[in-house]
Short mmCIF file of N, CA and C in Angstrom, two decimals:
data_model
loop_
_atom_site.label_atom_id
_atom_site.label_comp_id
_atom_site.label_asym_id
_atom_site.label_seq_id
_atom_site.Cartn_x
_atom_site.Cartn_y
_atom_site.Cartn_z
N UNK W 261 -13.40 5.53 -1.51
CA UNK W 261 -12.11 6.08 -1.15
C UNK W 261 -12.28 7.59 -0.96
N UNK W 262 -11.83 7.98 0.52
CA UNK W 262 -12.08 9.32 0.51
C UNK W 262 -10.49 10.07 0.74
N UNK W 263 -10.07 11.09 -0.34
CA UNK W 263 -9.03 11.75 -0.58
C UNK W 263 -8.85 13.22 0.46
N UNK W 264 -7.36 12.97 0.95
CA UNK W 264 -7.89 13.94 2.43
C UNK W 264 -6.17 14.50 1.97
N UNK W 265 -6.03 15.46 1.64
CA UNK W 265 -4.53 16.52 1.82
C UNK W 265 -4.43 16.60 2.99
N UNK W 266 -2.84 15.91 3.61
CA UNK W 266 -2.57 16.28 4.71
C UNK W 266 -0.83 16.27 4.96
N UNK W 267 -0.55 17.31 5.35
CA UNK W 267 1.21 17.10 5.64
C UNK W 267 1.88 16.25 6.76
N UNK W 268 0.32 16.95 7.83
CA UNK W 268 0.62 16.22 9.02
C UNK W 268 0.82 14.73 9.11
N UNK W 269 -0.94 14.25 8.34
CA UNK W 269 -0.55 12.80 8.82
C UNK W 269 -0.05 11.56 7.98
N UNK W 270 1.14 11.81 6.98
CA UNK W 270 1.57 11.34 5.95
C UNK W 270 3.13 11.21 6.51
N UNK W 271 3.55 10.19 6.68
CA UNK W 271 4.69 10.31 7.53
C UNK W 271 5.69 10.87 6.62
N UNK W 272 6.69 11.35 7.18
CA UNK W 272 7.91 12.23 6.22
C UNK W 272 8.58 11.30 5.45
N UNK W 273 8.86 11.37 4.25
CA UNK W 273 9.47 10.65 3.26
C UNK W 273 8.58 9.85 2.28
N UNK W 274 7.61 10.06 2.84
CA UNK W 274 6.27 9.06 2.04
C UNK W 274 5.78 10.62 1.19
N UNK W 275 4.68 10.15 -0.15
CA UNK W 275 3.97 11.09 -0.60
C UNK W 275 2.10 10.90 -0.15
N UNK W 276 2.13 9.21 0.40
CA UNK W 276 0.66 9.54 0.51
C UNK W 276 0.48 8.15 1.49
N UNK W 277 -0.53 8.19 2.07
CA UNK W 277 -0.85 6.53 3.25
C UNK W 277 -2.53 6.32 3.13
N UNK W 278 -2.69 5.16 2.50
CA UNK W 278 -3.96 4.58 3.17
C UNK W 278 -4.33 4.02 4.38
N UNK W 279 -5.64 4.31 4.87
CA UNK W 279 -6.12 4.18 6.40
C UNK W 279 -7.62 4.06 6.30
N UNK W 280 -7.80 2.72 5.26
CA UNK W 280 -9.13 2.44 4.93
C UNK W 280 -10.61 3.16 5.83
N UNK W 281 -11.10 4.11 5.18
CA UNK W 281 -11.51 4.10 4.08
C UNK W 281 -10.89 5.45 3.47
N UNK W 282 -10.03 6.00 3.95
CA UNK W 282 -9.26 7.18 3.39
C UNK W 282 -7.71 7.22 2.88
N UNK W 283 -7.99 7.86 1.78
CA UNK W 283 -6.21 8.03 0.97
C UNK W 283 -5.60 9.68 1.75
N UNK W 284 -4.85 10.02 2.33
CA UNK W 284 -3.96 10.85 2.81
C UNK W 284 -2.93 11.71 2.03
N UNK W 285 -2.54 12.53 1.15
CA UNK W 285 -1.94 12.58 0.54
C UNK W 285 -1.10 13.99 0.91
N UNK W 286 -0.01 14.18 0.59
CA UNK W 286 0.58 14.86 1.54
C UNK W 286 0.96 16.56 0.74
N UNK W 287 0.30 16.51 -0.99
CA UNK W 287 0.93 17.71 -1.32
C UNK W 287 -1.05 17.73 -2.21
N UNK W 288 -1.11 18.76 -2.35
CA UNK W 288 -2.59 18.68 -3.62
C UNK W 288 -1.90 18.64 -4.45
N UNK W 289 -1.18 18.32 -5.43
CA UNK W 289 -0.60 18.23 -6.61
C UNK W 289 -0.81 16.46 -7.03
N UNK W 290 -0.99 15.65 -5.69
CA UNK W 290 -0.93 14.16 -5.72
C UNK W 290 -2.19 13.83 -5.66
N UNK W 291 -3.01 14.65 -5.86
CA UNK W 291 -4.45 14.47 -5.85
C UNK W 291 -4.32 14.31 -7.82
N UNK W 292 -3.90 14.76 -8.56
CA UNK W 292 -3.82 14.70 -10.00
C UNK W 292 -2.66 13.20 -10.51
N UNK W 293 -1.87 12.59 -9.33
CA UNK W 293 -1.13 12.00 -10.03
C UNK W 293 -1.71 10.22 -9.62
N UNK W 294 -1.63 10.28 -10.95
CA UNK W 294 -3.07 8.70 -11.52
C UNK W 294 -1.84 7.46 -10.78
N UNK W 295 -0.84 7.35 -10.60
CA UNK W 295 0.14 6.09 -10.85
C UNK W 295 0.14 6.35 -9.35
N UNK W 296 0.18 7.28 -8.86
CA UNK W 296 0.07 7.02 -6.94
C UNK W 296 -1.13 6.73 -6.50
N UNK W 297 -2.11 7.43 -6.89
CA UNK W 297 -3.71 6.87 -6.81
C UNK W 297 -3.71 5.89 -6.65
N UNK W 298 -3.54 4.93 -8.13
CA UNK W 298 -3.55 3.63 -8.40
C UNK W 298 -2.59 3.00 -6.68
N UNK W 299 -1.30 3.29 -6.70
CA UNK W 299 -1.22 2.49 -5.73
C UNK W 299 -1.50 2.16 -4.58
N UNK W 300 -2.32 3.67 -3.93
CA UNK W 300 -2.86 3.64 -3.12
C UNK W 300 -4.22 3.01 -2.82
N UNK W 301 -5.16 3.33 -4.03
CA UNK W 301 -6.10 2.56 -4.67
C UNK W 301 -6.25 0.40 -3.87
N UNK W 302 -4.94 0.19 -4.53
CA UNK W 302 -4.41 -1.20 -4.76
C UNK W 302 -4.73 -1.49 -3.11
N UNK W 303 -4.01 -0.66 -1.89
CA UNK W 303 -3.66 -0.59 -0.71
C UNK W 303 -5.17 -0.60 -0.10
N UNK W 304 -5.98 0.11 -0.39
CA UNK W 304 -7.57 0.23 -0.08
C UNK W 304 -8.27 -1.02 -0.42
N UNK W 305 -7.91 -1.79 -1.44
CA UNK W 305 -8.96 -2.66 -1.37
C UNK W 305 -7.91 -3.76 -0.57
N UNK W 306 -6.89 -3.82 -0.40
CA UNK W 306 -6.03 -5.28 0.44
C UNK W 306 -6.72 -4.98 1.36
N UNK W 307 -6.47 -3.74 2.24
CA UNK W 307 -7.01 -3.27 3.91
C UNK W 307 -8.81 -3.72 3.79
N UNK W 308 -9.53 -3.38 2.80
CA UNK W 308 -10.97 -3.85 3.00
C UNK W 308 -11.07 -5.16 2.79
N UNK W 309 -9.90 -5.76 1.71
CA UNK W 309 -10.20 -7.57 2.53
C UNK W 309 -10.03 -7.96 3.34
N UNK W 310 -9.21 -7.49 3.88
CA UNK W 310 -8.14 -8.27 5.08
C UNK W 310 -9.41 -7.09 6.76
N UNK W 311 -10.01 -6.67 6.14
CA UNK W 311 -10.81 -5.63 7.39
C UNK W 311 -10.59 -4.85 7.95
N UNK W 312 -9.04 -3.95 7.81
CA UNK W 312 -8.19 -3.30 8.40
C UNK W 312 -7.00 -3.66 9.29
N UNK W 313 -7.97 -4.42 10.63
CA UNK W 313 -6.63 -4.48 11.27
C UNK W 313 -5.73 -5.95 11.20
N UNK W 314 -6.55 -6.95 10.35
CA UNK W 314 -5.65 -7.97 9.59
C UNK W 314 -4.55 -7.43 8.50
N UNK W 315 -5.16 -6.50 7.94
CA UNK W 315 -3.99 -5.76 7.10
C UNK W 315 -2.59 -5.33 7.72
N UNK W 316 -3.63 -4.71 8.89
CA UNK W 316 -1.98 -3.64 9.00
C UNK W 316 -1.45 -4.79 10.49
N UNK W 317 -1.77 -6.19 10.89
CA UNK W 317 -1.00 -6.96 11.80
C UNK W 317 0.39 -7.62 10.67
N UNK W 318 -1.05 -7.97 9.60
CA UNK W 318 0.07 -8.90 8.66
C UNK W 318 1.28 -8.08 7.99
N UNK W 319 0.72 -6.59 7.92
CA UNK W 319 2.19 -5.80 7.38
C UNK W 319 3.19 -5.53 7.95
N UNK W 320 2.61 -5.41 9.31
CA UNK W 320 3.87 -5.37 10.62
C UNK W 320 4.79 -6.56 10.70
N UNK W 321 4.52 -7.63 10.49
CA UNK W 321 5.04 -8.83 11.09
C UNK W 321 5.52 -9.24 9.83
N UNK W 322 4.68 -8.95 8.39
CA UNK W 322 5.86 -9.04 7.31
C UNK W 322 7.13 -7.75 7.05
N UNK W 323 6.54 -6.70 7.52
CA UNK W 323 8.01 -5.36 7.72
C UNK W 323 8.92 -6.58 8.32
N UNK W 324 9.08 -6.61 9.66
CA UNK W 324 10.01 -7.48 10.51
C UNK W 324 10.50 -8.55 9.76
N UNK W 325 9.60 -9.46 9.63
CA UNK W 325 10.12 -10.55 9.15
C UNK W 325 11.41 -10.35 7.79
N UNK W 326 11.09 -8.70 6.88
CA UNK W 326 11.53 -8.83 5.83
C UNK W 326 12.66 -7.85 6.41
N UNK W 327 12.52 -7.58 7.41
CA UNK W 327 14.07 -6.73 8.09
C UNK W 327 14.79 -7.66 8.15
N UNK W 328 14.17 -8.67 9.13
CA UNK W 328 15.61 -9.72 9.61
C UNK W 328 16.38 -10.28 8.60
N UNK W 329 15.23 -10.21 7.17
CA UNK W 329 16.10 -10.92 6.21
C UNK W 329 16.80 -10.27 5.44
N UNK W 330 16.69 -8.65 5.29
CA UNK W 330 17.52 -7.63 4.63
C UNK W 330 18.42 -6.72 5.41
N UNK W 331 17.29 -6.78 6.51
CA UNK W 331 18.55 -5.76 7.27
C UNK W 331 18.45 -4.69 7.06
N UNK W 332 17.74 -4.13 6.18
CA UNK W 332 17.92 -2.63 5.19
C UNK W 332 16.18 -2.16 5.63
N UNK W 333 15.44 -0.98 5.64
CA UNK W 333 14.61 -0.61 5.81
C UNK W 333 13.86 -0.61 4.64
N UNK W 334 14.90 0.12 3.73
CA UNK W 334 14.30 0.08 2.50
C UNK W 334 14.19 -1.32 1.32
N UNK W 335 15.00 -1.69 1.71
CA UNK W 335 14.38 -3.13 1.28
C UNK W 335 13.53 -4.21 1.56
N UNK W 336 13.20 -3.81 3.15
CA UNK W 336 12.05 -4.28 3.96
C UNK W 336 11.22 -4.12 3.33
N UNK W 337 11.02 -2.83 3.34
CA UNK W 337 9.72 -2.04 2.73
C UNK W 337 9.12 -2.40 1.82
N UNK W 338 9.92 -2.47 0.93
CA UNK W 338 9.87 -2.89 -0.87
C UNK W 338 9.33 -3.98 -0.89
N UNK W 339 9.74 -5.24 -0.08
CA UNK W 339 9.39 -6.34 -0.01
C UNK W 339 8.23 -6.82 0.85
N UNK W 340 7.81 -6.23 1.48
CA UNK W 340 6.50 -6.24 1.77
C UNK W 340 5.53 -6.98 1.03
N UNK W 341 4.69 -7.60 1.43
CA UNK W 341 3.94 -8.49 0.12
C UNK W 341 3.04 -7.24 -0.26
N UNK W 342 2.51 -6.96 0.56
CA UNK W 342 1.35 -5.84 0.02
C UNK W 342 1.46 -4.88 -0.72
N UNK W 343 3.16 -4.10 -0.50
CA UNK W 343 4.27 -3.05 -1.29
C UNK W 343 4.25 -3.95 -2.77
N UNK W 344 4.73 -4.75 -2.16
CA UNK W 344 5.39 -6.02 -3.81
C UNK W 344 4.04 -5.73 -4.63
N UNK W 345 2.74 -5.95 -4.52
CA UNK W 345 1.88 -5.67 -5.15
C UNK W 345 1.24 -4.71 -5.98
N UNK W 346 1.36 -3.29 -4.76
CA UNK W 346 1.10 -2.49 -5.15
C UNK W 346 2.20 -1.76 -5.88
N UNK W 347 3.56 -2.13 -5.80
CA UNK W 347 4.50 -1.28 -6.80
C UNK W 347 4.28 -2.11 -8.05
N UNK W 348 4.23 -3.16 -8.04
CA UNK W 348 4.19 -4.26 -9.54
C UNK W 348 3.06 -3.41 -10.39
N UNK W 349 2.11 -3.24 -9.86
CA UNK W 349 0.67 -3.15 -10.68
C UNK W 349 0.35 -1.09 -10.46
N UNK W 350 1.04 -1.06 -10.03
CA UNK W 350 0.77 0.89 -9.82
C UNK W 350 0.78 1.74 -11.43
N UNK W 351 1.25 1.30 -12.20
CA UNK W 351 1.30 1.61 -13.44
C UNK W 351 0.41 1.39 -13.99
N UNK W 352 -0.40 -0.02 -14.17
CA UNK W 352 -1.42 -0.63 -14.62
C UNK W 352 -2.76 0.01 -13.96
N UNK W 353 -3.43 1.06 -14.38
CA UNK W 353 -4.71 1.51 -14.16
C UNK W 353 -6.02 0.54 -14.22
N UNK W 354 -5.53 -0.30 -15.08
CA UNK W 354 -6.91 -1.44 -14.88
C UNK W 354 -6.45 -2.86 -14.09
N UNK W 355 -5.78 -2.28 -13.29
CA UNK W 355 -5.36 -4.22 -12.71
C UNK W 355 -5.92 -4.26 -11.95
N UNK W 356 -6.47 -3.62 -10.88
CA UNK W 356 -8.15 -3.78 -9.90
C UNK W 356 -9.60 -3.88 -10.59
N UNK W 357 -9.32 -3.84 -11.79
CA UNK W 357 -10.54 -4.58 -12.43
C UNK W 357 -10.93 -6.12 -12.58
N UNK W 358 -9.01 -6.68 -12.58
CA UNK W 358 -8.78 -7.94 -12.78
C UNK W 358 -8.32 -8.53 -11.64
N UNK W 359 -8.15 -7.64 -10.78
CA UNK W 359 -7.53 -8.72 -9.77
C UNK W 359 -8.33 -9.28 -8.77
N UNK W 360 -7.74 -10.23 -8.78
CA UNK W 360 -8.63 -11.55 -8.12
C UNK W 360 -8.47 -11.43 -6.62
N UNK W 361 -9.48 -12.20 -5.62
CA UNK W 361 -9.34 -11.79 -3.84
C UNK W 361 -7.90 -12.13 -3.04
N UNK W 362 -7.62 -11.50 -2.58
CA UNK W 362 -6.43 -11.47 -1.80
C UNK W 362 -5.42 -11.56 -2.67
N UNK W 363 -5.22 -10.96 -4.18
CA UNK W 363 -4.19 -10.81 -5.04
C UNK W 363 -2.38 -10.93 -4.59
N UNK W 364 -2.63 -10.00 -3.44
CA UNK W 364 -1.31 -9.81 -2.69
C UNK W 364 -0.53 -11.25 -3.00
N UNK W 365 -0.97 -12.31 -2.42
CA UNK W 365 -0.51 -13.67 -2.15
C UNK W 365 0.34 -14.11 -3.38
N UNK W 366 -0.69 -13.56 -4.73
CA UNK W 366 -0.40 -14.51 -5.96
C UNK W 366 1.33 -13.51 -6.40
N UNK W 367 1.96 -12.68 -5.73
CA UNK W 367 3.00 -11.61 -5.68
C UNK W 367 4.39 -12.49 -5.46
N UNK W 368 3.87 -13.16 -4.40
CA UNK W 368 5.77 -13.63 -3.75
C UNK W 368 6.52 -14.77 -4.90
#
Protein backbone atom coordinates (compact mmCIF):
# COMPACT_ATOMS: atom_id res chain seq x y z
CA UNK A 1 0.00 0.00 0.00
CA UNK A 2 1.47 3.13 -1.13
CA UNK A 3 0.24 6.41 0.90
CA UNK A 4 0.09 9.50 -1.46
CA UNK A 5 -1.37 13.17 0.18
CA UNK A 6 -3.47 14.58 -2.24
CA UNK A 7 -6.35 17.31 -2.24
CA UNK A 8 -6.65 17.06 -5.76
CA UNK A 9 -7.41 13.55 -6.30
CA UNK A 10 -9.66 12.70 -3.29
CA UNK A 11 -13.02 13.69 -4.32
CA UNK A 12 -14.62 16.58 -2.12
CA UNK A 13 -16.45 15.32 0.84
CA UNK A 14 -14.42 12.15 1.13
CA UNK A 15 -11.14 12.15 3.50
CA UNK A 16 -9.25 9.49 1.52
CA UNK A 17 -9.81 6.85 -1.87
CA UNK A 18 -8.16 3.67 -2.72
CA UNK A 19 -6.86 3.02 -6.35
CA UNK A 20 -5.05 -0.24 -5.80
CA UNK A 21 -2.08 -0.18 -5.22
CA UNK A 22 -2.33 3.35 -3.65
CA UNK A 23 -4.24 4.99 -0.56
CA UNK A 24 -4.89 8.88 -1.46
CA UNK A 25 -5.48 10.80 1.40
CA UNK A 26 -6.55 14.18 1.27
CA UNK A 27 -5.07 16.10 4.53
CA UNK A 28 -1.33 14.69 6.16
CA UNK A 29 -2.94 14.59 9.40
CA UNK A 30 -4.86 11.20 7.89
CA UNK A 31 -1.69 9.72 7.33
CA UNK A 32 -1.67 9.28 11.51
CA UNK A 33 -5.35 8.29 11.71
CA UNK A 34 -5.25 4.22 12.28
CA UNK A 35 -9.39 3.73 11.92
CA UNK A 36 -9.27 5.37 8.25
CA UNK A 37 -6.15 3.45 7.32
CA UNK A 38 -7.79 0.43 8.43
CA UNK A 39 -10.64 1.20 6.17
CA UNK A 40 -8.92 1.97 3.47
CA UNK A 41 -6.56 -0.87 4.14
CA UNK A 42 -9.92 -3.24 4.03
CA UNK A 43 -10.67 -1.44 0.36
CA UNK A 44 -7.00 -2.49 -0.94
CA UNK A 45 -7.16 -5.90 -0.39
CA UNK A 46 -11.21 -6.28 -1.92
CA UNK A 47 -9.69 -4.26 -5.18
CA UNK A 48 -6.53 -6.88 -5.21
CA UNK A 49 -9.05 -9.76 -5.13
CA UNK A 50 -11.44 -8.77 -7.27
CA UNK A 51 -8.05 -7.31 -9.67
CA UNK A 52 -9.17 -3.84 -9.78
CA UNK A 53 -11.42 -3.42 -12.41
CA UNK A 54 -13.88 -6.28 -11.08
CA UNK A 55 -13.88 -4.18 -8.01
CA UNK A 56 -14.70 -0.98 -9.13
CA UNK A 57 -17.53 -2.67 -12.11
CA UNK A 58 -19.11 -4.50 -9.13
CA UNK A 59 -19.19 -1.16 -7.01
CA UNK A 60 -20.73 0.76 -9.74
CA UNK A 61 -23.56 -1.49 -10.45
CA UNK A 62 -23.97 -2.13 -6.65
CA UNK A 63 -23.94 2.11 -6.07
CA UNK A 64 -27.03 1.93 -8.67
CA UNK A 65 -28.56 -0.92 -7.76
CA UNK A 66 -28.53 0.46 -4.02
CA UNK A 67 -29.84 3.98 -5.38
CA UNK A 68 -32.85 2.55 -6.96
CA UNK A 69 -33.53 0.99 -3.74
CA UNK A 70 -32.88 4.10 -1.44
CA UNK A 71 -33.06 6.78 -3.52
CA UNK A 72 -30.69 8.63 -1.19
CA UNK A 73 -26.90 8.89 -2.18
CA UNK A 74 -25.94 8.56 1.06
CA UNK A 75 -27.53 5.61 1.80
CA UNK A 76 -26.42 4.13 -1.45
CA UNK A 77 -23.16 4.61 -0.41
CA UNK A 78 -23.34 3.14 2.98
CA UNK A 79 -24.81 0.19 1.55
CA UNK A 80 -22.49 -0.72 -0.75
CA UNK A 81 -21.30 -4.24 -0.01
CA UNK A 82 -17.72 -3.28 -0.06
CA UNK A 83 -18.63 0.19 2.20
CA UNK A 84 -20.85 -2.35 4.45
CA UNK A 85 -17.54 -4.05 5.07
CA UNK A 86 -15.23 -1.75 5.37
CA UNK A 87 -17.33 0.54 7.84
CA UNK A 88 -18.32 -2.75 10.01
CA UNK A 89 -14.63 -3.78 10.54
CA UNK A 90 -12.72 -0.12 10.30
CA UNK A 91 -12.42 -0.09 14.02
CA UNK A 92 -11.14 -3.57 14.28
CA UNK A 93 -7.29 -3.24 13.46
CA UNK A 94 -6.86 -6.97 13.28
CA UNK A 95 -9.85 -8.07 11.11
CA UNK A 96 -7.54 -8.41 7.87
CA UNK A 97 -5.66 -10.82 9.71
CA UNK A 98 -8.85 -12.88 9.93
CA UNK A 99 -10.63 -12.25 7.17
CA UNK A 100 -11.33 -14.80 4.93
CA UNK A 101 -11.30 -14.36 0.61
CA UNK A 102 -13.82 -12.21 -0.72
CA UNK A 103 -15.05 -11.32 2.97
CA UNK A 104 -17.22 -8.53 1.44
CA UNK A 105 -19.95 -11.29 0.53
CA UNK A 106 -20.08 -12.81 4.11
CA UNK A 107 -21.50 -8.66 4.97
CA UNK A 108 -25.10 -8.58 3.38
Amino acid sequence: MILIVSKILVPKGYRAMTLFPFVFVCEKDAQNDLVLLNHERIHWVQQRELLLVGFFIWYVLDYLLQLLKYKNHSLAYRNIVFEREAYLHENNLEYLASRTFWGFLKQR
